[in-house]
Tab-separated table of C-alpha atoms and ligand atoms in Angstrom:
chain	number	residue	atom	x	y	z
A	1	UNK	CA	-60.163	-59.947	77.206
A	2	UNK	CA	-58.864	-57.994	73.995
A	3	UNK	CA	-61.912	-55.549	73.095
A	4	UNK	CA	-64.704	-53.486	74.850
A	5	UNK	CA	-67.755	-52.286	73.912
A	6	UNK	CA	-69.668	-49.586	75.778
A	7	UNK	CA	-73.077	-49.262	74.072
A	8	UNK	CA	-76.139	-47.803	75.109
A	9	UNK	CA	-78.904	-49.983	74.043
A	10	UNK	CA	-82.335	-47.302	74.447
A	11	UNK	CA	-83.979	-48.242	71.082
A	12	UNK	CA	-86.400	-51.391	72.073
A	13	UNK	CA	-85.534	-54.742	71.350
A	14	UNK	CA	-81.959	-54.472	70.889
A	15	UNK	CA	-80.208	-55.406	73.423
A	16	UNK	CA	-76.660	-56.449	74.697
A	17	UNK	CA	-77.190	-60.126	73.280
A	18	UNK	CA	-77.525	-58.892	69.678
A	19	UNK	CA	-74.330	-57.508	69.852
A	20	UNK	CA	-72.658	-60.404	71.497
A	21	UNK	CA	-74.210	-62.435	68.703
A	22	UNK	CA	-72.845	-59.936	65.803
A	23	UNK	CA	-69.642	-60.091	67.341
A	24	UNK	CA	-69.737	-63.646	67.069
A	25	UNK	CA	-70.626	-64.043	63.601
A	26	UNK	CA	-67.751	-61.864	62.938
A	27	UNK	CA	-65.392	-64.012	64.228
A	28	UNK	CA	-66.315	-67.469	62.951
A	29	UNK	CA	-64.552	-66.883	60.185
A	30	UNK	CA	-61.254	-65.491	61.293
A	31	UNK	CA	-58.654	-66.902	63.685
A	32	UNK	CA	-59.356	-64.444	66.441
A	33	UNK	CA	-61.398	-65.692	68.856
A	34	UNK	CA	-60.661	-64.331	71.881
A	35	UNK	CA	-62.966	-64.069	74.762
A	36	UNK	CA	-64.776	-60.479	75.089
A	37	UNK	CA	-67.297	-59.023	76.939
A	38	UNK	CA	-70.072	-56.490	76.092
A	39	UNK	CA	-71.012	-53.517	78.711
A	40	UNK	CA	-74.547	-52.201	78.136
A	41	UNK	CA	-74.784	-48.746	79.686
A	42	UNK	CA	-78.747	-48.954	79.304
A	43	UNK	CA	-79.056	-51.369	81.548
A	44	UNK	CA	-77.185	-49.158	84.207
A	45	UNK	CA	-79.609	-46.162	83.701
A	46	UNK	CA	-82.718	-48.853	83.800
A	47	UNK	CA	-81.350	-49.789	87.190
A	48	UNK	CA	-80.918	-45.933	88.411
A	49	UNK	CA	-84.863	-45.045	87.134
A	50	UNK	CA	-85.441	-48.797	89.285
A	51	UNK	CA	-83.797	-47.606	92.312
A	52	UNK	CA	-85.351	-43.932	92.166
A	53	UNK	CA	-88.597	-45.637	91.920
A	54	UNK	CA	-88.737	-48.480	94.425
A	55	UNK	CA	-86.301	-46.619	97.195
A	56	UNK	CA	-87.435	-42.943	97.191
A	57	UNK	CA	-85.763	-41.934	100.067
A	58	UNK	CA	-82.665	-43.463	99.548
A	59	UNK	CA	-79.814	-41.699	97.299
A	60	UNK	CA	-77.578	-44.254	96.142
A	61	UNK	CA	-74.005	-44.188	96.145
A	62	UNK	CA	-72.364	-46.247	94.040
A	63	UNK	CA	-70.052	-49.140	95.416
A	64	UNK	CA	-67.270	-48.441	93.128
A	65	UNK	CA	-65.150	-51.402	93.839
A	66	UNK	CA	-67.790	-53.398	92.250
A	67	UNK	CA	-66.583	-51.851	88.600
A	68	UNK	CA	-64.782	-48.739	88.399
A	69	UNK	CA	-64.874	-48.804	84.822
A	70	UNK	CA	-64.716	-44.926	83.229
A	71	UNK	CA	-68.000	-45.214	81.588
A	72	UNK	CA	-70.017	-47.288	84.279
A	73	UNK	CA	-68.323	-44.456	86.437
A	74	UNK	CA	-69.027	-41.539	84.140
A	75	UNK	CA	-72.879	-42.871	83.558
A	76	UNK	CA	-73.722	-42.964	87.449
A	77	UNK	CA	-72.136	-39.532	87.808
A	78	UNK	CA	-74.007	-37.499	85.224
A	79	UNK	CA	-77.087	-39.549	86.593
A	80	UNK	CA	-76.534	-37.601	89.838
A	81	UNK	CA	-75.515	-40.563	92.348
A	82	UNK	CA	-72.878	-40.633	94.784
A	83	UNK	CA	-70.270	-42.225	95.089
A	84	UNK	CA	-68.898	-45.005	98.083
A	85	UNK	CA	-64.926	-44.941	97.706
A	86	UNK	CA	-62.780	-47.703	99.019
A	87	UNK	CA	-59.536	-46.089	98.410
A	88	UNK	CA	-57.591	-43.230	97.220
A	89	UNK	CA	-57.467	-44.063	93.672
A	90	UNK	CA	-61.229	-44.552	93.989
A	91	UNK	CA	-61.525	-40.953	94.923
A	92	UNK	CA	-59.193	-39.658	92.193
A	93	UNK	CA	-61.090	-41.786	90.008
A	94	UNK	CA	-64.570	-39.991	91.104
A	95	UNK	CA	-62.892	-36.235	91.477
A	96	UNK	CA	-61.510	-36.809	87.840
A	97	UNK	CA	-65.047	-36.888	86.832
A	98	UNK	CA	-65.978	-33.320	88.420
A	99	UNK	CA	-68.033	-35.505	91.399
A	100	UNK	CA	-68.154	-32.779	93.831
A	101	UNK	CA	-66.526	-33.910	97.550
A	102	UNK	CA	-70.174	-33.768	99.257
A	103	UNK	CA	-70.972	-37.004	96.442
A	104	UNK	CA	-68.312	-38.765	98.128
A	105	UNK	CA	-68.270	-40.674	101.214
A	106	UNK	CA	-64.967	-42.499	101.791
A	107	UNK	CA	-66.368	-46.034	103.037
A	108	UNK	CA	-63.618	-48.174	104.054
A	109	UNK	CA	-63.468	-48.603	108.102
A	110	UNK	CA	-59.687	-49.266	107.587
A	111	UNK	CA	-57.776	-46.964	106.040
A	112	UNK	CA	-54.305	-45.497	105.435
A	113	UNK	CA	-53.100	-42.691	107.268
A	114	UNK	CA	-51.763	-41.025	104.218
A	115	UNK	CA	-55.009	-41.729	102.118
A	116	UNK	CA	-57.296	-39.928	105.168
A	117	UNK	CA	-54.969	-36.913	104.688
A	118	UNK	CA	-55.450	-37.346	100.711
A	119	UNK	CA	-59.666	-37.302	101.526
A	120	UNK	CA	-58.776	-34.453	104.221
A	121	UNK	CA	-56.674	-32.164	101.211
A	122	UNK	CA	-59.300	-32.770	99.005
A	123	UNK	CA	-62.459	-32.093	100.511
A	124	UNK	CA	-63.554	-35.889	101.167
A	125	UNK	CA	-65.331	-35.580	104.843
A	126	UNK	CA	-67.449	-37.979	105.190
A	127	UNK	CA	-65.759	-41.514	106.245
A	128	UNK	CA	-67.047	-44.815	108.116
A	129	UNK	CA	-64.898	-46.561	110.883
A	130	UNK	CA	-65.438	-48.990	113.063
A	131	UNK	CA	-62.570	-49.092	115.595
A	132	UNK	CA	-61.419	-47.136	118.354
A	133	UNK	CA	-57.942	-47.057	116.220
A	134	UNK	CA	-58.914	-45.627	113.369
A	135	UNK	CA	-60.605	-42.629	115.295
A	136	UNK	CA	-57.419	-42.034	116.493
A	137	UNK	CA	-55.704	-42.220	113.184
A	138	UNK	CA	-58.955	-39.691	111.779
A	139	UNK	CA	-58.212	-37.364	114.966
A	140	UNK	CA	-54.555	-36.904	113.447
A	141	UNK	CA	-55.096	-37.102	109.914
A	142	UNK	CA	-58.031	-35.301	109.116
A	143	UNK	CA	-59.397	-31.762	110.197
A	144	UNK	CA	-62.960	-31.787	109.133
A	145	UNK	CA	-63.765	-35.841	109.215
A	146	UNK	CA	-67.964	-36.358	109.329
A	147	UNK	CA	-67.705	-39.817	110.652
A	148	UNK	CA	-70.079	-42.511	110.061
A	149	UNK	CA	-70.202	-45.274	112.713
A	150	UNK	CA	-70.151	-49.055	110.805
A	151	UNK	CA	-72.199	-51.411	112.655
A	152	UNK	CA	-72.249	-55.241	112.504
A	153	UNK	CA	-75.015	-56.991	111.371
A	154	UNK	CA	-76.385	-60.896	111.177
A	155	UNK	CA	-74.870	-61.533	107.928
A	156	UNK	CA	-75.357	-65.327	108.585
A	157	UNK	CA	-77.632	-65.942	105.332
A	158	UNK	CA	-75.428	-63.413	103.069
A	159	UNK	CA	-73.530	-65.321	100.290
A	160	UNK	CA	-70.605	-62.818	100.834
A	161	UNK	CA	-69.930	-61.863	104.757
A	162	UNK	CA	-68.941	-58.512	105.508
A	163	UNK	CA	-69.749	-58.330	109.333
A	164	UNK	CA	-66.868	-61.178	109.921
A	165	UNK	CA	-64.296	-58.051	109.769
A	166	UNK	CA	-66.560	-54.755	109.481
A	167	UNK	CA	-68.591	-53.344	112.199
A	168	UNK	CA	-68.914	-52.275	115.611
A	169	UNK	CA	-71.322	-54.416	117.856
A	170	UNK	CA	-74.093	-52.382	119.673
A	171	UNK	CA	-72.319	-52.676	123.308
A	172	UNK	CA	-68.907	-50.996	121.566
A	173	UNK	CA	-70.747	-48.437	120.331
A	174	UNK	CA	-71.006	-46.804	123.032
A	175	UNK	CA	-67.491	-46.794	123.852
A	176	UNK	CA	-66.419	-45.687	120.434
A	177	UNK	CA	-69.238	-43.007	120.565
A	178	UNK	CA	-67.947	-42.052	124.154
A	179	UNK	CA	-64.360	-41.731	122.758
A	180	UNK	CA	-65.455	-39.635	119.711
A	181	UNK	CA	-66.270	-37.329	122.307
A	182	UNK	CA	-63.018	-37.038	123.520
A	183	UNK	CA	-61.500	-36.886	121.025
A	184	UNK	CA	-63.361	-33.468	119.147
A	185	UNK	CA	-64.612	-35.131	116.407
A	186	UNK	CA	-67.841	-35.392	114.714
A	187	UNK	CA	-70.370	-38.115	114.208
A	188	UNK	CA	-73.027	-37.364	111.697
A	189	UNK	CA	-74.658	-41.122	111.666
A	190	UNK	CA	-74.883	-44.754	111.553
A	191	UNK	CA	-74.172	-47.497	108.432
A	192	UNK	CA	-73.878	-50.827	107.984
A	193	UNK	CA	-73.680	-53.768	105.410
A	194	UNK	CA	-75.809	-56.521	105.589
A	195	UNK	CA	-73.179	-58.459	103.326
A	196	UNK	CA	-72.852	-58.995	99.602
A	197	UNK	CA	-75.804	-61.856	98.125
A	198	UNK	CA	-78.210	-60.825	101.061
A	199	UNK	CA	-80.986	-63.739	101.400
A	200	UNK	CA	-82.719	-62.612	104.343
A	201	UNK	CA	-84.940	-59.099	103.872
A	202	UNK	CA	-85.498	-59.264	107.699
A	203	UNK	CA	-81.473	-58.621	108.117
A	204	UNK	CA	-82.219	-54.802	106.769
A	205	UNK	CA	-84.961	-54.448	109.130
A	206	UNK	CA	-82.792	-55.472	111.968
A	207	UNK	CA	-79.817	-53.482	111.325
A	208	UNK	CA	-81.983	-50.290	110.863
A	209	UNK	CA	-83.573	-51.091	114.023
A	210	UNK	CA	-79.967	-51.351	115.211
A	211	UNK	CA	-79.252	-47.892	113.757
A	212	UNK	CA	-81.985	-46.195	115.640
A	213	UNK	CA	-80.739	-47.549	118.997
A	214	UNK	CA	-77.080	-46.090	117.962
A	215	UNK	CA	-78.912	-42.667	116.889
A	216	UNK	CA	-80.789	-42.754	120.472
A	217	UNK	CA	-77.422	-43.416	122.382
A	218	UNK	CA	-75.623	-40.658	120.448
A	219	UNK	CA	-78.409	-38.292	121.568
A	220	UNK	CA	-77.872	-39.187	125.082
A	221	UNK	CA	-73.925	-38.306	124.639
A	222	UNK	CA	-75.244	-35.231	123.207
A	223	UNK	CA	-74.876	-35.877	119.233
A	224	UNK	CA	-77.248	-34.949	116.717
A	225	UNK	CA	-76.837	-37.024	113.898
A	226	UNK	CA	-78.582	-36.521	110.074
A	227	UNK	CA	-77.071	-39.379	108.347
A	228	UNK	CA	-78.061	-43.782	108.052
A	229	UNK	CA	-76.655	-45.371	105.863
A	230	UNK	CA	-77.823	-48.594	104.721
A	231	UNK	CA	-74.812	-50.154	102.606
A	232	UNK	CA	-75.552	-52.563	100.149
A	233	UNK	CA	-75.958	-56.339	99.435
A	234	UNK	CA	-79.088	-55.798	96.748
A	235	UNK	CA	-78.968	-58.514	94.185
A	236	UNK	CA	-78.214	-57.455	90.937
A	237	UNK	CA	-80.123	-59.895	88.181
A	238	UNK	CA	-83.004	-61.005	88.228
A	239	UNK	CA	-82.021	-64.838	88.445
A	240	UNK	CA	-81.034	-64.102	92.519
A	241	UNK	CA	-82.760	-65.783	95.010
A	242	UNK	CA	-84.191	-62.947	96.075
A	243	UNK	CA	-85.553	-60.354	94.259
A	244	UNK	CA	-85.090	-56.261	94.723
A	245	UNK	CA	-88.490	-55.125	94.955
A	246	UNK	CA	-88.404	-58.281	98.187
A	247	UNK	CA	-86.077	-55.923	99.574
A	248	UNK	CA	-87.399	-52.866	99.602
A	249	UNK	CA	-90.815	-54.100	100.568
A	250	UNK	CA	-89.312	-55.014	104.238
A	251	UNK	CA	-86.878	-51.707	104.245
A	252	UNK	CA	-89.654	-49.269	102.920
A	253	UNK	CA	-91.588	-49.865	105.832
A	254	UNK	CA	-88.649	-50.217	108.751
A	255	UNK	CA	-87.509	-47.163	107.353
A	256	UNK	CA	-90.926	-45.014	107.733
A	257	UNK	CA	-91.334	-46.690	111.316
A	258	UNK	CA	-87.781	-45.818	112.971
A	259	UNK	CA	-86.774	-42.908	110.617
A	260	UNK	CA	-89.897	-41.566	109.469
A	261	UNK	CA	-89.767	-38.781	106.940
A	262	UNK	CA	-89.949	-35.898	109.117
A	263	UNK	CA	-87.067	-37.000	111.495
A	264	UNK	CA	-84.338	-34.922	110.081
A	265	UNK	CA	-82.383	-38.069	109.103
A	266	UNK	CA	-81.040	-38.126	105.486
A	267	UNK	CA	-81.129	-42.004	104.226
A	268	UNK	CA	-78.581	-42.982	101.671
A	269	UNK	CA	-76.994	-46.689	100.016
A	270	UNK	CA	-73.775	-48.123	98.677
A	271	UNK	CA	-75.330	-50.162	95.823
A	272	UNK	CA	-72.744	-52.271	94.182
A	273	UNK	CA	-73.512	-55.142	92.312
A	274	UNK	CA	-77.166	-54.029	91.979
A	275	UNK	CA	-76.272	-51.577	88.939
A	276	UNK	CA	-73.423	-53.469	87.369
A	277	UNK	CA	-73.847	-57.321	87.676
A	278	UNK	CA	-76.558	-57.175	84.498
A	279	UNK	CA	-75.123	-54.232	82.705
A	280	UNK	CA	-71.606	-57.295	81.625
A	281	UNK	CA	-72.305	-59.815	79.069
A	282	UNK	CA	-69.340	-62.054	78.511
A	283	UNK	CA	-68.938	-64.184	75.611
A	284	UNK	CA	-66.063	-67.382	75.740
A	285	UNK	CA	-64.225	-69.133	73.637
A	286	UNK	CA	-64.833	-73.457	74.741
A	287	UNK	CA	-61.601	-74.617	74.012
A	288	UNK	CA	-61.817	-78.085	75.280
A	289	UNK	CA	-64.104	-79.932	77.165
A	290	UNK	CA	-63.800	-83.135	79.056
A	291	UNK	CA	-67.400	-85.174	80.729
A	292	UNK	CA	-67.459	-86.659	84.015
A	293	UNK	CA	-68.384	-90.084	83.368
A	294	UNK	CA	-69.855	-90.341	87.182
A	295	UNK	CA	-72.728	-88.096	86.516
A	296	UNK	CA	-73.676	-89.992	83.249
A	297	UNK	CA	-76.135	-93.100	84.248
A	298	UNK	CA	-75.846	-96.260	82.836
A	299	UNK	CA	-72.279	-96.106	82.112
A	300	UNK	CA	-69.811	-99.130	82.656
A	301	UNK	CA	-66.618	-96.781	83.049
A	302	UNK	CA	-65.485	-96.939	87.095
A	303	UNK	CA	-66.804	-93.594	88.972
A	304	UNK	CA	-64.948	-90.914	88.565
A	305	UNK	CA	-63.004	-91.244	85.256
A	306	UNK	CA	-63.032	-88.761	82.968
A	307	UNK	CA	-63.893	-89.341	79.335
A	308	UNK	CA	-61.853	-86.276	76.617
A	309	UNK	CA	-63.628	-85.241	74.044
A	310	UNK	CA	-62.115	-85.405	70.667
A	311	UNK	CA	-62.761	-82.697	69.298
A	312	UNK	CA	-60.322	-80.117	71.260
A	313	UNK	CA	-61.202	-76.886	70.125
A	314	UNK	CA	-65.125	-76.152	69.850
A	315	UNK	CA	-66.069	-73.097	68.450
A	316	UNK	CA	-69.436	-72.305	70.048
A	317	UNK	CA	-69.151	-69.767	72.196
A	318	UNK	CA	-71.513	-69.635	75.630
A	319	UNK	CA	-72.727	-66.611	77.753
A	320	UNK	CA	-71.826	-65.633	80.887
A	321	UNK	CA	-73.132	-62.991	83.081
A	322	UNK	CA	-69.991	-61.501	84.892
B	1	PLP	C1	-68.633	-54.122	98.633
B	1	PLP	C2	-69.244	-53.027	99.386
B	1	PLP	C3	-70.451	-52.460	98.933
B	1	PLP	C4	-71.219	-52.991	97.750
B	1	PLP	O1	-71.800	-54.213	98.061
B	1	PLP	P1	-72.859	-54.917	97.097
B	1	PLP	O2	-73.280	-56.107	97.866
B	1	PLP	O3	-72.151	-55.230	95.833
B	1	PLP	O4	-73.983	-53.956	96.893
B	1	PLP	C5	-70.969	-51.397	99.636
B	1	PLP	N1	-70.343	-50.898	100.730
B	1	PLP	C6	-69.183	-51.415	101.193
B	1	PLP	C7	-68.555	-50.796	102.382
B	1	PLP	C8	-68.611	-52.496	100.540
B	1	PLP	O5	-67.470	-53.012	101.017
């Protein structure tokens, strides 16, 4: 990758493609020919007014691992999202921008002792964990940690599994919510992630049902918490086996049934590859190509052999959503 573009494509009809294709032209005729990739920060805002629309209760915070490109960063912050930081240089990346600490939520159920005193100096409280052991390391590291229990959920049909190694089952909640106690610190809610490439809409509806049963237990041990989180997993093209608006149809209504509007409970997500995975048009240089005979009918070669082209260096280019 040698060159970036960050363009904001408002003016109808003109979209990331064009570019791609100018950018082509340009190089047919010169040696350079290097593979690039075109960022349209358009698409990024059409995905924000999408989002505001479809999910009205949720805020979004941004996933962003997912692409913590500057701009892609810079665009969701003056649009007024949050942010869902996986590290420390995540949250330097987000305070650079003048993302005020309450826009933050440090979302990583393991972390670093010395980064949880980094979120602690610089005003960074609210955190998800998932483990007795990392209460203990937020008991020690942090003074004024507003902890957000991670659940598991049946990622099973999710193309990317997140509940393999995140999340607390429902029966160890309990225990971790009993050990909070002990320990002085404070649980303002629930999240999960239903894992990256969700297929199943019903897997939302389950883990918010989930949530409420946490919320209910933390009542009984005497917390009141304000905060579910519903992570993220929302497909971001609209070639995806399932679509967004799919989504939101079966969350809309689990989230009006067990957290209606009037119970005090602010909803919020950690959208990742919804706003980004359209916004990245990349454009490659086919440098060779070979043909798998096998797949070819009628052919006498054995199965399996491969057949070179001769031409080695095509110039066509092909498009790729990253
Ligand atoms: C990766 C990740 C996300 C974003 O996931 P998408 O499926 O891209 O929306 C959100 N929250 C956490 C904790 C993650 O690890």
């Amino acid at each position: 990758m040698t060159s970036i573009d960050f363009l904001t494509f408002l003016e109808e009809g003109f979209c990331a493609r064009d570019i791609v294709e100018q950018k082509i032209n340009e190089s047919t005729s010169s040696d350079d020919k290097d593979a690039f990739y075109v960022a349209d920060l358009g698409d990024v805002l059409k995905k924000h007014l999408r989002w505001a629309r479809t999910l009205p209760r949720v805020t979004p915070f941004y996933a962003v691992k997912c692409n913590d490109s500057r701009p892609v960063v810079e665009t969701l912050a003056t649009l007024g999202a949050g942010f869902d930081c996986a590290s420390k240089t995540e949250i330097q990346l987000v305070q650079s921008l003048g993302v005020e600490p309450s826009r933050i939520i440090y979302a990583n159920p393991c972390k670093q002792v010395s980064q949880i005193k980094y979120a602690s100096a610089h005003g960074v409280q609210m955190m998800t964990f998932d483990s007795e052991v990392e209460l203990m390391k937020v008991a020690r590291s942090h003074d004024n940690a507003k902890l957000v229990l991670r659940i598991a959920t049946d990622d099973s049909k999710a193309v990317c599994r997140l509940s393999v190694k995140f999340g607390a089952t429902l029966k160890s909640s309990r225990l971790l919510l009993e050990r909070a106690k002990e320990l002085g610190l404070d649980i303002i809610g629930v999240s999960f992630h239903v894992g990256s490439g969700c297929t199943d809409p019903q897997t939302y509806a389950q883990a918010i049902a989930d949530a409420r049963y946490v919320f209910d237990m933390g009542a009984e041990l005497g917390y009141s918490m304000t905060l579910l989180d519903i992570g993220g997993g929302f497909p971001g093209s609209d070639d995806s086996k399932l679509k967004f608006e799919e989504i939101t149809a079966v969350i809309n209504p689990a989230l009006d049934k067990y957290f209606p509007a009037d119970c005090g409970v602010r909803i919020i997500a950690e959208p990742g590859r919804f706003y980004v995975a359209s916004a990245y048009t990349l454009a490659v240089n086919i440098i060779a190509k070979k043909v798998n005979m096998k797949e070819q009918s009628g052919s006498d070669d054995p199965p399996g052999s491969l057949a070179p082209l001769h031409s080695h260096q095509l110039t066509s280019h092909v498009f790729s959503r990253v």
